[in-house]
């Protein structure tokens, strides 16, 4: 089945120790998103890729970086995790359309729960 | 400002009774509207969407939603609730004027269905 896969499902890191979360998809979607979600709040968009074009949200801290080496994979790098970065990180994909607006729904992975000690 | 409101943090309903989860929006132009459900420790799962056409949209697991332009609402409904419907529900909107692939999410409503 086509899907969005996130690894690991649970990640524990130490304060200030860099960590990388990964996302892969078999849907061949051209748009990939990274969200941060804290304790049942609404997901907060960090950034997204439309094909290779990177789109950063204005309020995403510089501590968060992303890479998309190919259509299938996308990585979230947290350079120096703080206690406030503990959260669920969700990856999503959609079939973007150049005519504008995501009228195609987003498909979410199961998330990676990050704990910062 | 573009926004989505889910006025109820939690909705409680008995199994077998109809349920409604409310959503209102404020966007410029015509919106694309979505409902997602999230089970514990899982990602969001798409339920249904309104793009254009018939105001009543049917989705997964027996859910439906009605788009009401005059009231700027997109309430999620189900005629007969199941205990397994208990989850966190998010309404989301994308204004067609955005010309991007981003969604604006509501704050979520926790649905609790009691046996």
Coordinates of C-alpha atoms in Angstrom, one line a residue:
Chain A
X1 CA 0.0 0.0 0.0
X2 CA 1.2 3.5 -0.8
X3 CA 2.0 5.3 2.4
X4 CA 4.0 7.9 4.3
X5 CA 6.6 6.3 6.6
X6 CA 8.4 8.1 9.5
X7 CA 11.4 6.8 11.3
X8 CA 12.0 6.4 14.1
X9 CA 8.5 6.5 15.8
X10 CA 10.1 7.5 19.1
X11 CA 13.3 9.5 19.4
X12 CA 15.1 10.5 22.6
X13 CA 17.9 13.0 22.5
X14 CA 19.8 15.1 24.9
X15 CA 19.6 18.8 25.2
X16 CA 21.7 20.4 22.5
X17 CA 22.5 17.1 20.7
X18 CA 21.6 17.3 17.0
X19 CA 18.9 14.9 15.8
X20 CA 17.5 14.0 12.4
X21 CA 14.0 12.7 11.7
X22 CA 13.2 11.0 8.4
X23 CA 10.2 10.7 6.2
X24 CA 9.7 8.6 3.1
X25 CA 6.7 8.2 0.8
X26 CA 5.6 5.8 -1.9
X27 CA 2.8 8.0 -3.1
X28 CA 5.1 9.9 -5.6
X29 CA 3.6 13.2 -4.3
X30 CA 5.5 16.3 -5.2
X31 CA 4.7 18.3 -2.0
X32 CA 6.1 17.3 1.4
X33 CA 5.4 19.0 4.7
X34 CA 6.9 19.0 8.2
X35 CA 4.6 19.8 11.1
X36 CA 5.2 20.2 14.8
X37 CA 2.4 19.1 17.1
X38 CA 2.4 19.6 20.9
X39 CA 0.0 17.9 23.3
X40 CA -3.1 17.6 21.1
X41 CA -2.8 21.1 19.7
X42 CA -3.2 21.8 16.0
X43 CA -0.3 20.9 13.9
X44 CA 2.0 23.8 13.2
X45 CA 3.6 23.9 9.8
X46 CA 7.4 24.3 10.0
X47 CA 8.2 24.2 6.2
X48 CA 7.2 22.4 3.0
X49 CA 8.7 21.5 -0.3
X50 CA 6.9 21.9 -3.6
X51 CA 9.1 19.7 -5.7
X52 CA 12.6 21.0 -4.9
X53 CA 11.4 24.4 -3.9
X54 CA 11.8 24.9 -0.1
X55 CA 9.2 27.1 1.7
X56 CA 10.0 28.1 5.2
X57 CA 7.4 29.5 7.6
X58 CA 8.3 32.9 8.9
X59 CA 8.1 31.8 12.5
X60 CA 10.1 28.5 12.2
X61 CA 13.2 28.8 14.3
X62 CA 16.6 28.6 12.6
X63 CA 17.3 25.6 14.7
X64 CA 15.1 23.6 12.4
X65 CA 16.4 22.7 9.0
X66 CA 15.2 20.3 6.2
X67 CA 16.6 18.4 3.3
X68 CA 14.8 16.7 0.4
X69 CA 17.4 14.8 -1.6
X70 CA 14.8 13.2 -3.9
X71 CA 11.0 13.0 -4.4
X72 CA 10.6 10.1 -1.9
X73 CA 12.6 11.3 1.1
X74 CA 12.6 14.3 3.3
X75 CA 14.5 15.0 6.5
X76 CA 14.0 17.2 9.5
X77 CA 17.2 18.3 11.3
X78 CA 17.1 19.9 14.7
X79 CA 20.5 21.3 15.2
X80 CA 20.4 22.0 18.9
X81 CA 17.2 20.6 20.5
X82 CA 15.9 22.4 23.5
X83 CA 13.3 21.2 26.0
X84 CA 10.7 23.2 24.2
X85 CA 11.3 21.2 21.0
X86 CA 9.8 18.1 22.6
X87 CA 6.8 17.3 20.5
X88 CA 5.3 15.0 17.9
X89 CA 6.7 15.7 14.4
X90 CA 4.4 14.9 11.5
X91 CA 5.4 14.5 7.9
X92 CA 2.7 14.8 5.2
X93 CA 2.5 14.7 1.5
X94 CA 0.1 15.9 -1.1
X95 CA -0.2 16.0 -4.9
X96 CA 0.3 19.6 -5.5
X97 CA -1.3 21.5 -8.4
X98 CA 0.3 24.5 -10.0
X99 CA -3.1 26.1 -10.4
X100 CA -3.1 26.9 -6.7
X101 CA -4.5 25.7 -3.4
X102 CA -4.2 22.3 -1.9
X103 CA -7.5 20.9 -3.1
X104 CA -5.8 17.6 -2.9
X105 CA -5.8 16.2 0.7
X106 CA -2.6 15.7 2.7
X107 CA -1.5 12.2 3.7
X108 CA 0.2 12.0 7.0
X109 CA 2.7 9.7 8.4
X110 CA 2.3 8.2 11.9
X111 CA 4.7 10.8 13.4
X112 CA 7.9 10.8 15.4
X113 CA 7.6 11.6 19.1
X114 CA 10.7 13.5 20.2
X115 CA 11.7 13.6 23.8
X116 CA 14.5 16.0 24.9
X117 CA 16.3 15.1 28.1
Chain B
X1 CA -6.9 37.4 8.8
X2 CA -7.5 33.9 7.6
X3 CA -8.7 31.6 10.4
X4 CA -10.6 28.5 11.4
X5 CA -12.6 28.1 14.6
X6 CA -13.6 25.0 16.4
X7 CA -15.7 26.4 19.2
X8 CA -15.9 23.2 21.3
X9 CA -12.8 21.6 22.9
X10 CA -14.7 18.5 23.6
X11 CA -18.0 16.9 22.4
X12 CA -19.5 14.0 24.4
X13 CA -22.2 11.8 22.8
X14 CA -23.7 8.5 23.6
X15 CA -23.1 5.6 21.2
X16 CA -25.9 5.4 18.6
X17 CA -26.8 9.1 18.9
X18 CA -26.1 11.6 16.1
X19 CA -23.0 13.7 16.5
X20 CA -22.0 17.1 15.3
X21 CA -18.5 18.7 15.5
X22 CA -18.6 22.4 14.6
X23 CA -16.3 24.4 12.4
X24 CA -16.5 27.9 11.1
X25 CA -14.0 29.7 9.0
X26 CA -12.9 33.2 8.0
X27 CA -11.1 33.4 4.7
X28 CA -11.0 35.7 1.7
X29 CA -12.4 34.2 -1.4
X30 CA -13.8 30.7 -1.8
X31 CA -12.3 28.1 0.5
X32 CA -11.3 24.5 0.2
X33 CA -12.4 22.8 3.4
X34 CA -11.2 19.6 5.0
X35 CA -11.8 17.4 8.0
X36 CA -9.1 15.2 9.5
X37 CA -9.2 12.7 12.4
X38 CA -6.3 11.8 14.7
X39 CA -6.2 8.8 16.9
X40 CA -3.8 8.6 19.9
X41 CA -0.1 8.6 18.9
X42 CA -1.0 8.6 15.2
X43 CA -0.8 11.0 12.3
X44 CA -3.8 12.8 11.0
X45 CA -6.1 10.9 8.7
X46 CA -8.2 12.5 6.0
X47 CA -12.0 12.2 6.3
X48 CA -13.5 14.4 3.7
X49 CA -13.3 17.6 1.8
X50 CA -15.4 20.3 0.1
X51 CA -14.0 21.8 -3.1
X52 CA -17.1 22.9 -5.0
X53 CA -20.5 21.6 -6.0
X54 CA -22.9 19.8 -3.6
X55 CA -22.9 21.4 -0.2
X56 CA -23.3 18.0 1.5
X57 CA -20.1 16.0 1.3
X58 CA -19.8 12.4 2.3
X59 CA -16.6 10.9 3.6
X60 CA -15.0 7.9 5.3
X61 CA -16.5 5.9 8.1
X62 CA -20.0 7.3 7.6
X63 CA -19.1 10.9 8.3
X64 CA -20.5 13.8 6.3
X65 CA -20.2 17.5 6.4
X66 CA -22.3 20.4 5.2
X67 CA -20.8 23.5 3.7
X68 CA -22.8 26.6 4.5
X69 CA -21.5 29.6 2.7
X70 CA -23.8 32.2 4.4
X71 CA -22.8 31.0 7.8
X72 CA -19.2 30.2 6.8
X73 CA -19.5 26.8 8.5
X74 CA -18.4 23.3 7.7
X75 CA -19.8 21.1 10.5
X76 CA -18.9 17.4 10.6
X77 CA -21.8 15.1 11.3
X78 CA -22.6 11.4 11.7
X79 CA -26.1 9.9 12.1
X80 CA -25.1 7.3 14.6
X81 CA -21.9 7.5 16.7
X82 CA -19.6 4.6 17.5
X83 CA -17.3 4.2 20.5
X84 CA -14.5 3.8 17.9
X85 CA -15.2 7.3 16.6
X86 CA -13.6 8.7 19.8
X87 CA -10.6 10.7 18.6
X88 CA -9.4 14.3 18.0
X89 CA -10.9 16.0 15.0
X90 CA -9.4 18.9 13.1
X91 CA -11.1 21.2 10.6
X92 CA -8.8 22.8 8.0
X93 CA -9.2 25.4 5.3
X94 CA -7.2 26.6 2.4
X95 CA -8.3 29.8 0.8
X96 CA -8.2 29.6 -3.0
X97 CA -6.7 33.1 -2.9
X98 CA -3.6 31.6 -1.3
X99 CA -2.3 29.9 -4.3
X100 CA -0.1 27.8 -2.1
X101 CA -0.3 24.3 -0.7
X102 CA -0.8 25.2 2.9
X103 CA -3.6 24.5 5.3
X104 CA -4.9 26.5 8.2
X105 CA -6.0 24.1 11.0
X106 CA -8.5 24.7 13.7
X107 CA -7.6 24.0 17.3
X108 CA -9.2 20.6 17.3
X109 CA -12.2 19.0 19.0
X110 CA -12.0 15.9 21.1
X111 CA -14.9 13.6 20.5
X112 CA -15.8 11.2 23.2
X113 CA -18.4 8.6 22.5
X114 CA -19.7 6.7 25.5
X115 CA -21.1 3.2 25.4

